[in-house]
XYZ file of C-alpha atoms in Angstrom:
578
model
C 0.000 0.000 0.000
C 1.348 3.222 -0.905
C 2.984 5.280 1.872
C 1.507 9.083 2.559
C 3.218 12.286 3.776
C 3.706 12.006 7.515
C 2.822 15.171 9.754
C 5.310 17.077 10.867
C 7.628 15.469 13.832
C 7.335 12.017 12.510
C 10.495 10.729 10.730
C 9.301 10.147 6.879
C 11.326 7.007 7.037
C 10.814 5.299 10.241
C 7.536 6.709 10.746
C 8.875 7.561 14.535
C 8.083 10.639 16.426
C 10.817 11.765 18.426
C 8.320 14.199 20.795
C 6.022 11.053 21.950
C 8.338 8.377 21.379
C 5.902 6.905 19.311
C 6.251 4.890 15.546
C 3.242 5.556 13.062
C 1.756 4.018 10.647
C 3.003 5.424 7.078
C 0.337 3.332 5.329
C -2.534 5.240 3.568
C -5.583 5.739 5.866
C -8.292 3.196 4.624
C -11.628 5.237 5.182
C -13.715 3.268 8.194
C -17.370 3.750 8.524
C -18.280 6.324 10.909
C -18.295 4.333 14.724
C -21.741 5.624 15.306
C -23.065 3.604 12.087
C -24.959 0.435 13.789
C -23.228 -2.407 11.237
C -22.103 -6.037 12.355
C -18.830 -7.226 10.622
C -20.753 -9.905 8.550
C -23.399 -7.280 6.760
C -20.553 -5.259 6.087
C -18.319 -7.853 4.436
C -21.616 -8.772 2.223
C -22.268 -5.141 1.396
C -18.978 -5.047 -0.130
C -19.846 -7.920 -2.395
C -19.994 -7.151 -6.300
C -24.106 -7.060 -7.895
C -24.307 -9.021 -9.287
C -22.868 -11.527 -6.614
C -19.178 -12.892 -7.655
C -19.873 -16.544 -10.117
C -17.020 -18.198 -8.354
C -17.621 -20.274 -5.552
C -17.151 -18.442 -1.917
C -16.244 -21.599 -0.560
C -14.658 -25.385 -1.391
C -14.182 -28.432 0.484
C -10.235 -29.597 -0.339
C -11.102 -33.095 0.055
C -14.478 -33.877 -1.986
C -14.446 -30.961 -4.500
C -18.091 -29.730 -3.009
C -18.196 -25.877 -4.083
C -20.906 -23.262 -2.569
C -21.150 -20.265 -4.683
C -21.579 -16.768 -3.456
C -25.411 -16.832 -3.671
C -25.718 -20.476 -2.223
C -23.638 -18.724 0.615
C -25.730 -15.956 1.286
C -28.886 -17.524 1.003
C -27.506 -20.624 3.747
C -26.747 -17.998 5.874
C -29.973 -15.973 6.126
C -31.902 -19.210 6.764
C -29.602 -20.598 9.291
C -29.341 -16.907 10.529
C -33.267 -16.944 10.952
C -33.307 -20.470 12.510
C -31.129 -19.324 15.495
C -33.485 -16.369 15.719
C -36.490 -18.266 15.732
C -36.233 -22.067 16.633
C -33.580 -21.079 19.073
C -34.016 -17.731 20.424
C -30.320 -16.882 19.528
C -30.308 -12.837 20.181
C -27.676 -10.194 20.415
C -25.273 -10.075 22.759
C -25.354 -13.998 23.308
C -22.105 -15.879 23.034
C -22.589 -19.195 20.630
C -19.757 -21.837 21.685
C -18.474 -22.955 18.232
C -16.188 -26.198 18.387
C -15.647 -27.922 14.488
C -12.725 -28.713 11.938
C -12.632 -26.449 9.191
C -15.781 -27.497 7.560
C -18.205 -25.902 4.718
C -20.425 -25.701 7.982
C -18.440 -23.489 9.568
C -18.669 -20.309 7.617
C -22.288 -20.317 7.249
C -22.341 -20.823 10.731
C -19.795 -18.039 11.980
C -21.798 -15.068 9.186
C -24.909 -16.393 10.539
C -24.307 -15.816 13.900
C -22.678 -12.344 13.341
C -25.213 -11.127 11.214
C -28.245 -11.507 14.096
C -25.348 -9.785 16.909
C -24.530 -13.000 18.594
C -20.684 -13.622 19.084
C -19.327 -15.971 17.248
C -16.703 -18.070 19.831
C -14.452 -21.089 18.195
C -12.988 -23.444 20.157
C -10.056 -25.762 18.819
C -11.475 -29.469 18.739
C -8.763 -30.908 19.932
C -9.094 -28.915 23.712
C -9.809 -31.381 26.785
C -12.949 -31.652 28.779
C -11.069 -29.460 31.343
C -10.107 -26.947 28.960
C -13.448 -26.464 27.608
C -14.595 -26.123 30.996
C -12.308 -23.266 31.780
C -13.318 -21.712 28.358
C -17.359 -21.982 29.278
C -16.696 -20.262 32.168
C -14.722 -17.570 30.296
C -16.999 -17.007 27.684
C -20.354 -18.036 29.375
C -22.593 -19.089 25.785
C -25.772 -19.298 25.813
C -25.061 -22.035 23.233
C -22.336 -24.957 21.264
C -22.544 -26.049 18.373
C -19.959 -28.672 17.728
C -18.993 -31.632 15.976
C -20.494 -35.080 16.898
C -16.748 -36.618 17.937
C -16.581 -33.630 20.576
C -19.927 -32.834 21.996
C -19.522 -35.078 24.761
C -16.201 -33.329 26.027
C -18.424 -30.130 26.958
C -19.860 -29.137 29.873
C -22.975 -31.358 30.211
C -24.806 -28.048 31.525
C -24.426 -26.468 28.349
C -27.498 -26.707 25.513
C -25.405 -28.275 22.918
C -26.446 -28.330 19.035
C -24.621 -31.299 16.972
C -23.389 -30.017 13.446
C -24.817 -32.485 10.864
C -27.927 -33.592 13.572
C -31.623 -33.576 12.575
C -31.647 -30.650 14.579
C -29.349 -28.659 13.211
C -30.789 -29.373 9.512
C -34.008 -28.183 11.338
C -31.797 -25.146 12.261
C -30.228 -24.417 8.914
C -33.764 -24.203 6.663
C -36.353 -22.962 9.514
C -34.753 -19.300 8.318
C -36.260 -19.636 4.506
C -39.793 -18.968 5.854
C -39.344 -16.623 8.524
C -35.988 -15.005 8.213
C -34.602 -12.767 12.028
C -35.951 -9.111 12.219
C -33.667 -6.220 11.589
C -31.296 -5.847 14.804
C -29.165 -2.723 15.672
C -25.828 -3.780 16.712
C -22.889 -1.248 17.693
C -20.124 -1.847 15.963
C -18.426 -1.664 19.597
C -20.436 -4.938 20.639
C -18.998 -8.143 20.781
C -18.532 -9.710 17.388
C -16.047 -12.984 18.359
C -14.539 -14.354 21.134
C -11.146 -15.926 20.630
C -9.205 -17.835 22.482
C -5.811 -16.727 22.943
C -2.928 -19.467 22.716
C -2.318 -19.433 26.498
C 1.685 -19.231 25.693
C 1.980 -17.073 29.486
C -0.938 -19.067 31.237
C -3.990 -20.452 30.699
C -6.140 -19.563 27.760
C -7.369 -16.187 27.647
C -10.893 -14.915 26.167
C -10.050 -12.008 23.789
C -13.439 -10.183 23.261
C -13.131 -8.704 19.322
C -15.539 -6.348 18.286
C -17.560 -5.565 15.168
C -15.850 -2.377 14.519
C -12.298 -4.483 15.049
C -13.262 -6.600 12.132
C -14.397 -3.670 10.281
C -11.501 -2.037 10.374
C -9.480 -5.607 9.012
C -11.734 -5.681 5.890
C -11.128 -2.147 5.104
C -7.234 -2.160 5.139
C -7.335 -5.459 3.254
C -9.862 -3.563 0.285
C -8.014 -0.241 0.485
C -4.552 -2.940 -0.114
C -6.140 -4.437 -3.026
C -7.806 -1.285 -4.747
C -4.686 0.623 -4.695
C -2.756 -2.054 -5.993
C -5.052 -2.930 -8.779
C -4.642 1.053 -9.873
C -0.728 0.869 -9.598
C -1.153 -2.650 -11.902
C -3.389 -0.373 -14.374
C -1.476 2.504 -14.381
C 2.074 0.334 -15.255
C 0.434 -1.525 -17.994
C 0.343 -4.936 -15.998
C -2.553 -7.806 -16.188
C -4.705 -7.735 -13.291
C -4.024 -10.879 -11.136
C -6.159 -13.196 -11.378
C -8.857 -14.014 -8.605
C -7.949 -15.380 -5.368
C -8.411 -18.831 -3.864
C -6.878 -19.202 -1.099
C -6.111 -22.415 0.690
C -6.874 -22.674 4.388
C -5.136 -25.281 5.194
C -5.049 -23.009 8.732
C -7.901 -23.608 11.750
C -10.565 -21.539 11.312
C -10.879 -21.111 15.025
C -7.795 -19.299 15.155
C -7.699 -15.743 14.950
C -5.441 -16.114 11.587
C -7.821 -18.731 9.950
C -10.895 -16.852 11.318
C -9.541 -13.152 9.686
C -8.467 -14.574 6.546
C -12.154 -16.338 6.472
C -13.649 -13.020 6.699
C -10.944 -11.188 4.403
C -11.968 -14.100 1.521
C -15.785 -13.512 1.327
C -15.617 -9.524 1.823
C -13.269 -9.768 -0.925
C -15.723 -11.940 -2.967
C -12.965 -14.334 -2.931
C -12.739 -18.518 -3.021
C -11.521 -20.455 0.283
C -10.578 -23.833 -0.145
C -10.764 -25.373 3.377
C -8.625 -28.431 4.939
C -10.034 -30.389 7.955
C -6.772 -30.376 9.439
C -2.982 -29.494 7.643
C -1.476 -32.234 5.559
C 1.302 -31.525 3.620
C 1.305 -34.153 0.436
C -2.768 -32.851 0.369
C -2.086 -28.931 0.623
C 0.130 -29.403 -2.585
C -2.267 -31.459 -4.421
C -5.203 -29.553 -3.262
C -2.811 -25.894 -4.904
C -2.574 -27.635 -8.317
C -6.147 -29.048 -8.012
C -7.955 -25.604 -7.265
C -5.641 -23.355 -8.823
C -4.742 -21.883 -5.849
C -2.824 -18.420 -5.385
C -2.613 -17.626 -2.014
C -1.396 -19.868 0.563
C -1.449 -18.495 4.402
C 0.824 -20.478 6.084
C 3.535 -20.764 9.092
C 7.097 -20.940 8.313
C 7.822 -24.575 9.293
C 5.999 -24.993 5.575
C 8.101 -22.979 4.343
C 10.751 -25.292 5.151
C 8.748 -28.073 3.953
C 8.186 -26.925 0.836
C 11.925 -26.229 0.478
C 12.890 -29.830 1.296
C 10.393 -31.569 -0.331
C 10.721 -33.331 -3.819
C 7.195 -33.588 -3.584
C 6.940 -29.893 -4.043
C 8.990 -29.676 -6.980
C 6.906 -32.018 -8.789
C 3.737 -30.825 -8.443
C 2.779 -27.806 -10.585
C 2.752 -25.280 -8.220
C 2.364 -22.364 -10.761
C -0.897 -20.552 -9.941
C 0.254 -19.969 -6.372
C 1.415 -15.942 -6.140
C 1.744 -15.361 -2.850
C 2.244 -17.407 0.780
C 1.104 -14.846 3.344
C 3.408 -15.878 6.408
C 2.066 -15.737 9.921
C 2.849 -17.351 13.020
C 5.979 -17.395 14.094
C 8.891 -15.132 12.975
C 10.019 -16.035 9.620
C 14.479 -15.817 9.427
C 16.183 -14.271 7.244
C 18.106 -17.910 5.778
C 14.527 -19.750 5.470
C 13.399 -16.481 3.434
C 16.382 -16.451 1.290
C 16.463 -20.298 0.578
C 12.569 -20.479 -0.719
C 13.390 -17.338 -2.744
C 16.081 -19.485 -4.410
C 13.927 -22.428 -5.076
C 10.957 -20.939 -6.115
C 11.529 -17.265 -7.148
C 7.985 -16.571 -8.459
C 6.089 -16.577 -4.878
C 5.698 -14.054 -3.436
C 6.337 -14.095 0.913
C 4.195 -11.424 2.359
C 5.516 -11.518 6.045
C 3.001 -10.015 9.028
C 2.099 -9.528 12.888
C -0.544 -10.076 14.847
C -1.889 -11.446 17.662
C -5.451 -12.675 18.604
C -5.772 -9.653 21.083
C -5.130 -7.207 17.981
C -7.544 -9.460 15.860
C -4.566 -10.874 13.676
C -3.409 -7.647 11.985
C -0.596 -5.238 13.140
C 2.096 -5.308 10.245
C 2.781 -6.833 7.399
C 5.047 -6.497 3.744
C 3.166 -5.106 1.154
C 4.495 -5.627 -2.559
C 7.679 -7.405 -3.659
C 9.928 -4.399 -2.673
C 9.100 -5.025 0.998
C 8.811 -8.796 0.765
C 12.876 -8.396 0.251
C 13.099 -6.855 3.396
C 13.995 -10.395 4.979
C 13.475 -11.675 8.444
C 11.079 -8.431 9.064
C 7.236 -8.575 9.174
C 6.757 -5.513 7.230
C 5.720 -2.039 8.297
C 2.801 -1.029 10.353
C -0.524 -1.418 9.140
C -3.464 1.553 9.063
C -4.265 3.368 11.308
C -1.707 1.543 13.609
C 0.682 3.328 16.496
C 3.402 1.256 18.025
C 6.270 1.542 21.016
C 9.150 -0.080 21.695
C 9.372 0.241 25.764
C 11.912 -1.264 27.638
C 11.033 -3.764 29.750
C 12.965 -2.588 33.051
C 12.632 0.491 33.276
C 9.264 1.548 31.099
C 11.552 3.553 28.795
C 9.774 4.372 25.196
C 13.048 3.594 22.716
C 13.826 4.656 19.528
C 14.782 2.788 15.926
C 17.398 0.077 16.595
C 16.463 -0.605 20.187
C 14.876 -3.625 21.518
C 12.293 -3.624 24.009
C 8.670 -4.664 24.171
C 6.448 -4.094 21.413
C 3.012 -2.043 22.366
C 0.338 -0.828 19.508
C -2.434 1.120 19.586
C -5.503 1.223 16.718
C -8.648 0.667 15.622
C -8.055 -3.270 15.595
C -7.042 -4.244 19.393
C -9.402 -6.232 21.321
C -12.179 -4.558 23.728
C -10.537 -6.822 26.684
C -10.384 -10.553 27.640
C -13.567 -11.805 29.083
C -14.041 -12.563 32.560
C -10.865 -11.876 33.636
C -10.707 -7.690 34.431
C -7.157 -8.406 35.908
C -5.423 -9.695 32.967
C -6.994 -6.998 30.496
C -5.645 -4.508 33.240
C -2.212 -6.034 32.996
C -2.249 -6.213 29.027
C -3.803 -2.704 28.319
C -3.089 0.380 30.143
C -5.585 3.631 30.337
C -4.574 5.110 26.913
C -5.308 2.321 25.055
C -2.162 0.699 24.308
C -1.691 -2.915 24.215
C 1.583 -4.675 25.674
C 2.230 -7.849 23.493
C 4.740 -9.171 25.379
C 7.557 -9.641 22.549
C 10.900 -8.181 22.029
C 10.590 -6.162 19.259
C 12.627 -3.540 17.501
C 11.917 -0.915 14.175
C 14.859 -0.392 11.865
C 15.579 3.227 10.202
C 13.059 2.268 7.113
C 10.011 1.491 9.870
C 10.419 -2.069 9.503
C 9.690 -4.198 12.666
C 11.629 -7.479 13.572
C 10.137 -9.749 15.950
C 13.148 -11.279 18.132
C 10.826 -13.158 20.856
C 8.361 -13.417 23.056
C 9.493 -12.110 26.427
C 8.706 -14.985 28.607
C 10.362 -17.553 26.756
C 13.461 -15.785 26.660
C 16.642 -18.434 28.089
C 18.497 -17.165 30.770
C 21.847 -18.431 30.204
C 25.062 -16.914 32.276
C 23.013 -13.324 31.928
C 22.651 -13.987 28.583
C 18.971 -13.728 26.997
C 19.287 -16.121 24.548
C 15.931 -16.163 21.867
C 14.673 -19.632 21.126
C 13.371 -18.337 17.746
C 17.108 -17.610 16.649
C 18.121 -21.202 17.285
C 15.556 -22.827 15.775
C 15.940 -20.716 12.370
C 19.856 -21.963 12.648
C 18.511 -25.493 13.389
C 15.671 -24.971 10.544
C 18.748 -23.845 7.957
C 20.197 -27.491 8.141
C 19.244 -29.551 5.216
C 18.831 -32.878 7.098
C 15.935 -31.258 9.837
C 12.993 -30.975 8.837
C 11.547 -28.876 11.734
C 12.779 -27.915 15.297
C 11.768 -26.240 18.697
C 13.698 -24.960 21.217
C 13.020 -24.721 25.166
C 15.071 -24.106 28.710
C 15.675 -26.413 30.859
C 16.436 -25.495 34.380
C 20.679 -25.594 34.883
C 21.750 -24.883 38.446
C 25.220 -24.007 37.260
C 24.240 -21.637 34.268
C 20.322 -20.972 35.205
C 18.553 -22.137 31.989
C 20.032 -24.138 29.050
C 18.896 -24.324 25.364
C 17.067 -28.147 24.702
C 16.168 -28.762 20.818
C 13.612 -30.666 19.286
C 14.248 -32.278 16.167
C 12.590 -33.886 13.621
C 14.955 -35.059 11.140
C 14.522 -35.949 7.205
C 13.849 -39.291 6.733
C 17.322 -41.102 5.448
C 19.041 -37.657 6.764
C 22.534 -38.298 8.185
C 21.385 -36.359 11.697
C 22.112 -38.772 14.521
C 23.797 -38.735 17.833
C 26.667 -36.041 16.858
C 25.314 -32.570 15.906
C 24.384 -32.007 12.450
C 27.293 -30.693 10.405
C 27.303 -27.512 8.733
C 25.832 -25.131 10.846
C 27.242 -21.883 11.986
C 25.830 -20.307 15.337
C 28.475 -17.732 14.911
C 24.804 -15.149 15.343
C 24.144 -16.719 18.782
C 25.443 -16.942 22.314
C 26.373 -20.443 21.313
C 30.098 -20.114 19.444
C 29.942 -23.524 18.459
C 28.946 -26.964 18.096
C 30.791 -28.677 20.788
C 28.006 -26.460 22.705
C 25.281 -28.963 21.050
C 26.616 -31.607 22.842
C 26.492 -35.182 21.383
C 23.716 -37.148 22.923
C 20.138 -37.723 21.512
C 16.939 -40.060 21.825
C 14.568 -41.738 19.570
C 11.887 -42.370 21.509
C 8.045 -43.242 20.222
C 6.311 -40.678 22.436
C 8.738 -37.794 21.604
C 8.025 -38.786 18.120
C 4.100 -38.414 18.623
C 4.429 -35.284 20.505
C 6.666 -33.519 17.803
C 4.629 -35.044 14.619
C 1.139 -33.552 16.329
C 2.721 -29.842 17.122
C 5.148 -29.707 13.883
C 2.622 -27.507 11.403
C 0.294 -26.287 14.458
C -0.230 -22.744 13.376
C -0.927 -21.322 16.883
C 2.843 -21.656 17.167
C 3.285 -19.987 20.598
C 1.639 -23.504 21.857
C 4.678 -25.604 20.960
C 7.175 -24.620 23.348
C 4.750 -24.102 26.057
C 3.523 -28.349 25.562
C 6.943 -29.169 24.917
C 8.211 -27.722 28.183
C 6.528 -30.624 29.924
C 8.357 -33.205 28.207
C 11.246 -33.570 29.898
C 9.276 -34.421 33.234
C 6.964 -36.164 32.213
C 8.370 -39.706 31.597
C 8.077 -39.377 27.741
C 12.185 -39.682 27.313
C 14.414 -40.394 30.309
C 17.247 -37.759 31.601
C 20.381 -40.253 32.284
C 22.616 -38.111 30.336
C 23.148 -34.290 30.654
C 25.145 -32.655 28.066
C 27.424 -29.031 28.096
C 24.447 -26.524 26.717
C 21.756 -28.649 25.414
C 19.565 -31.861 24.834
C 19.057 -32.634 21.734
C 15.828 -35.090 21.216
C 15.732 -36.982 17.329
C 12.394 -38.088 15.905
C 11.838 -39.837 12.670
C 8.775 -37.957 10.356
């Protein structure tokens, strides 16, 4: 998106402001709706929608090939919409529990809900009976809708609709003859409630508003319009239209924004039940595919993979990488290997409804290791962490941003949305950030996980891009472990390639000349194959709510999975087979 004239103070580069010790947003301004305009984020996405309605389908199943066009869509959501009104007495206000895989059910179901003022809440299917427990209590719905291989984990006190029952076939055509009244909903009303990742505790509630999701849709149309001009004006073919693959949960807060992106956009989403890699490639050359929203341990996939050669990957523009931090070496490699995708890197976090930064057009895109500049509308601080301190480009601290986006507060829990957001609106992330000169933000880590080795604060993101850069493993996480003699050491997960020639001695060829760690002899020798290590690493590797991997693995160690006879200089390094 094209960059306008700062006001005076602010740096024209950086977009910092020396006087508040603030960065802003360089981006053009995408024009919101005026806050006072009742509007639900689902009416506005349709009202966006070309007349007549777009003729490709708004959604496709990746497995079976089932398509619903844009007026099949619509017309499943006003009856479905009008069922919860009327068969269920779904009204505003009321939180609707919604626990499924990423099925063609799940859309209708999510629009449906918005569109009549109830909050839409998903729930990843996987939780425990415990876990959905604490998330009931949380959110409090009036109502679940899940899957029939989950119901029975939910609280038995809750009124529970099975997706796929009688009843909810009932549900989805008692709308077609008496379709919900007009409501009036704020756009400052609840719209979703998340469910944060839980990477410093247990999960969180993140209330998101109408007007957060609002503000999303216009920044991603403002993007696209202004791009499509600069396209005209240089004499370039439009692109063609998007399908993206979601090969992402739609009940995370990047599946569930990208959801809402696609259809405002009068785009095609081609959902996956759950991530598999050999199917995401097939399902690209399948459907055509040009956008692929991913995490970067697919990136390295992809790289690796003969697989991915072979298939004919060609419609696929652009992999929009969220996450995780992407490194500068994983970056540079794909760009090698396939030089026609585009990597649009970004930051977000549920509590800022997915969306703070992000690279915009292939100039940025080569700004590697960064997650691009910050978004409309956006303010940011780096603040140090000790002493409160608002820094300047080039210093580290923690990140805090202000805008239109960031969450109304976490639900049920006053003390953790005063601990997150202060009085003026500003939202502490929690990771060590920094800008560079150009306004580009680098994510380094999150602030908790941080190792404390010898006074050092080593970043477990660092070593696992080093560990990632090694042709022979295919993924790997990084952890402390408590060290009485050196407070916390460095322990790596690996998951190796099969027939790779990583075993007991440290692969060869890496340099950790960037790290604390000088060298290899640091790695020590010494590793593990062991079955449940294996199953642990195999169910986290592509999770795309990344922050959950280090806090699971964490456990390991204690927990009987692998046994501790032998303790090594800096590290433990665990092996598992794919």
């Amino acid at each position: 998106m094209p960059e306008q004239r700062p006001p005076a103070g602010i740096d024209p580069r950086s977009g910092f402001c020396a006087a508040t010790r603030t960065f802003h947003s360089l981006r053009s301004s995408a024009t919101l709706p005026p806050d006072s305009l009742p509007a639900t984020a689902a009416a506005y996405a349709f009202s966006l929608l070309s007349s007549p309605l777009p003729g490709r389908p708004a959604l496709v199943d990746a497995a079976t090939g089932i398509a619903v066009s844009y007026p099949s869509f619509l017309a499943a959501v006003r009856s479905l919409a009008g069922g919860l009104w009327s068969a269920l007495g779904v009204r505003p206000g009321d939180v609707a529990l919604v626990v499924s895989p990423s099925r063609l059910e799940v859309p209708v179901l999510d629009f449906a809900l918005m569109s009549i003022g109830a909050a839409v809440s998903p729930a990843n299917p996987a939780s425990t009976a415990d876990e959905f427990a604490h998330m009931v209590a949380l959110s409090r719905p009036a109502v679940a809708f899940a899957v029939p291989e989950v119901a029975a984990k939910l609280p038995r006190s809750l009124r529970c609709v099975v997706i796929g029952s009688d009843e909810y076939t009932r549900l989805s055509s008692a709308g077609g003859a008496s379709p919900p009244p007009p409501v009036a909903v704020k756009q400052s009303d609840t719209a979703a409630v998340l469910y944060s990742s839980g990477t410093t505790g247990r999960v969180k509630a993140v209330a998101v508003a109408h007007r957060n999701l609002i503000a999303l849709i216009c920044a991603h149309r403002e993007n696209r319009e202004k791009m499509a001009k600069e396209a005209a004006e240089a004499g370039e073919q439009p692109l063609p239209p998007t399908v993206t693959l979601f090969p992402l949960p739609l009940f995370h807060v990047f599946g569930f924004m990208m959801l809402l992106r696609s259809v405002a956009m009068g785009e095609t989403a081609v959902l996956m039940e759950r991530f598999d890699f050999g199917a995401a490639l097939r399902a690209i050359e399948r459907y055509r595919v040009t956008l692929l929203p991913a995490a970067p341990p697919v990136l390295v996939a992809m790289i690796k993979s003969e697989e991915a050669r072979r298939r004919d990957l060609s419609s696929l523009l652009v992999i929009g990488i969220g996450g995780a931090p992407l490194g500068r070496e994983v970056a540079e490699r794909f760009a090698a290997v396939f030089p026609n995708i585009e990597l649009v890197q970004g930051y977000g976090l549920t509590e800022s409804s997915g969306s703070v930064a992000s690279t915009v057009g292939p100039e940025e895109t080569k700004a590697y290791g960064s997650v691009g500049k910050l978004a409309s509308h956006m303010e940011a601080k780096i603040v140090d962490p000790a002493t409160g301190e608002a820094l300047g480009p080039g210093q580290r601290g923690e990140l805090w941003v202000r805008g239109p986006v960031i969450m109304k507060g976490y639900v049920g829990d006053d003390e953790a949305t005063a601990a997150t957001m202060n009085s003026e609106g500003w939202l502490k992330t929690g990771d060590l950030c920094y800008f560079n000169e150009d306004g580009f933000l680098y994510i380094v880590d999150r602030l908790k996980e941080l190792i404390k080795y010898k006074g050092y604060q080593v970043p477990p993101a660092e070593l696992e891009h080093i560990l990632n850069s090694h042709p022979d493993i295919l993924d790997a996480a990084v952890i402390p472990y408590p060290d009485e003699d050196v407070g916390q050491l460095p322990m790596a997960f690996i998951v190796r390639k099969p027939g790779g020639t990583v075993q007991e001695s440290p692969p060869s060829g890496l340099c950790l000349c960037n790290t604390k760690i000088t060298c290899w002899e640091d790695l020590a020798a010494g590793a593990y194959t062991a079955g449940r290590v294996h199953g642990c690493l195999q169910a986290l590797r592509f999770m795309l709510t990344w922050k959950y991997r280090r806090k699971v693995l964490c456990v390991v160690p204690d927990s009987g999975f692998v046994h501790a006879a032998a303790v090594f200089r800096l590290t433990r390094v665990f092996l598992a087979e794919r």
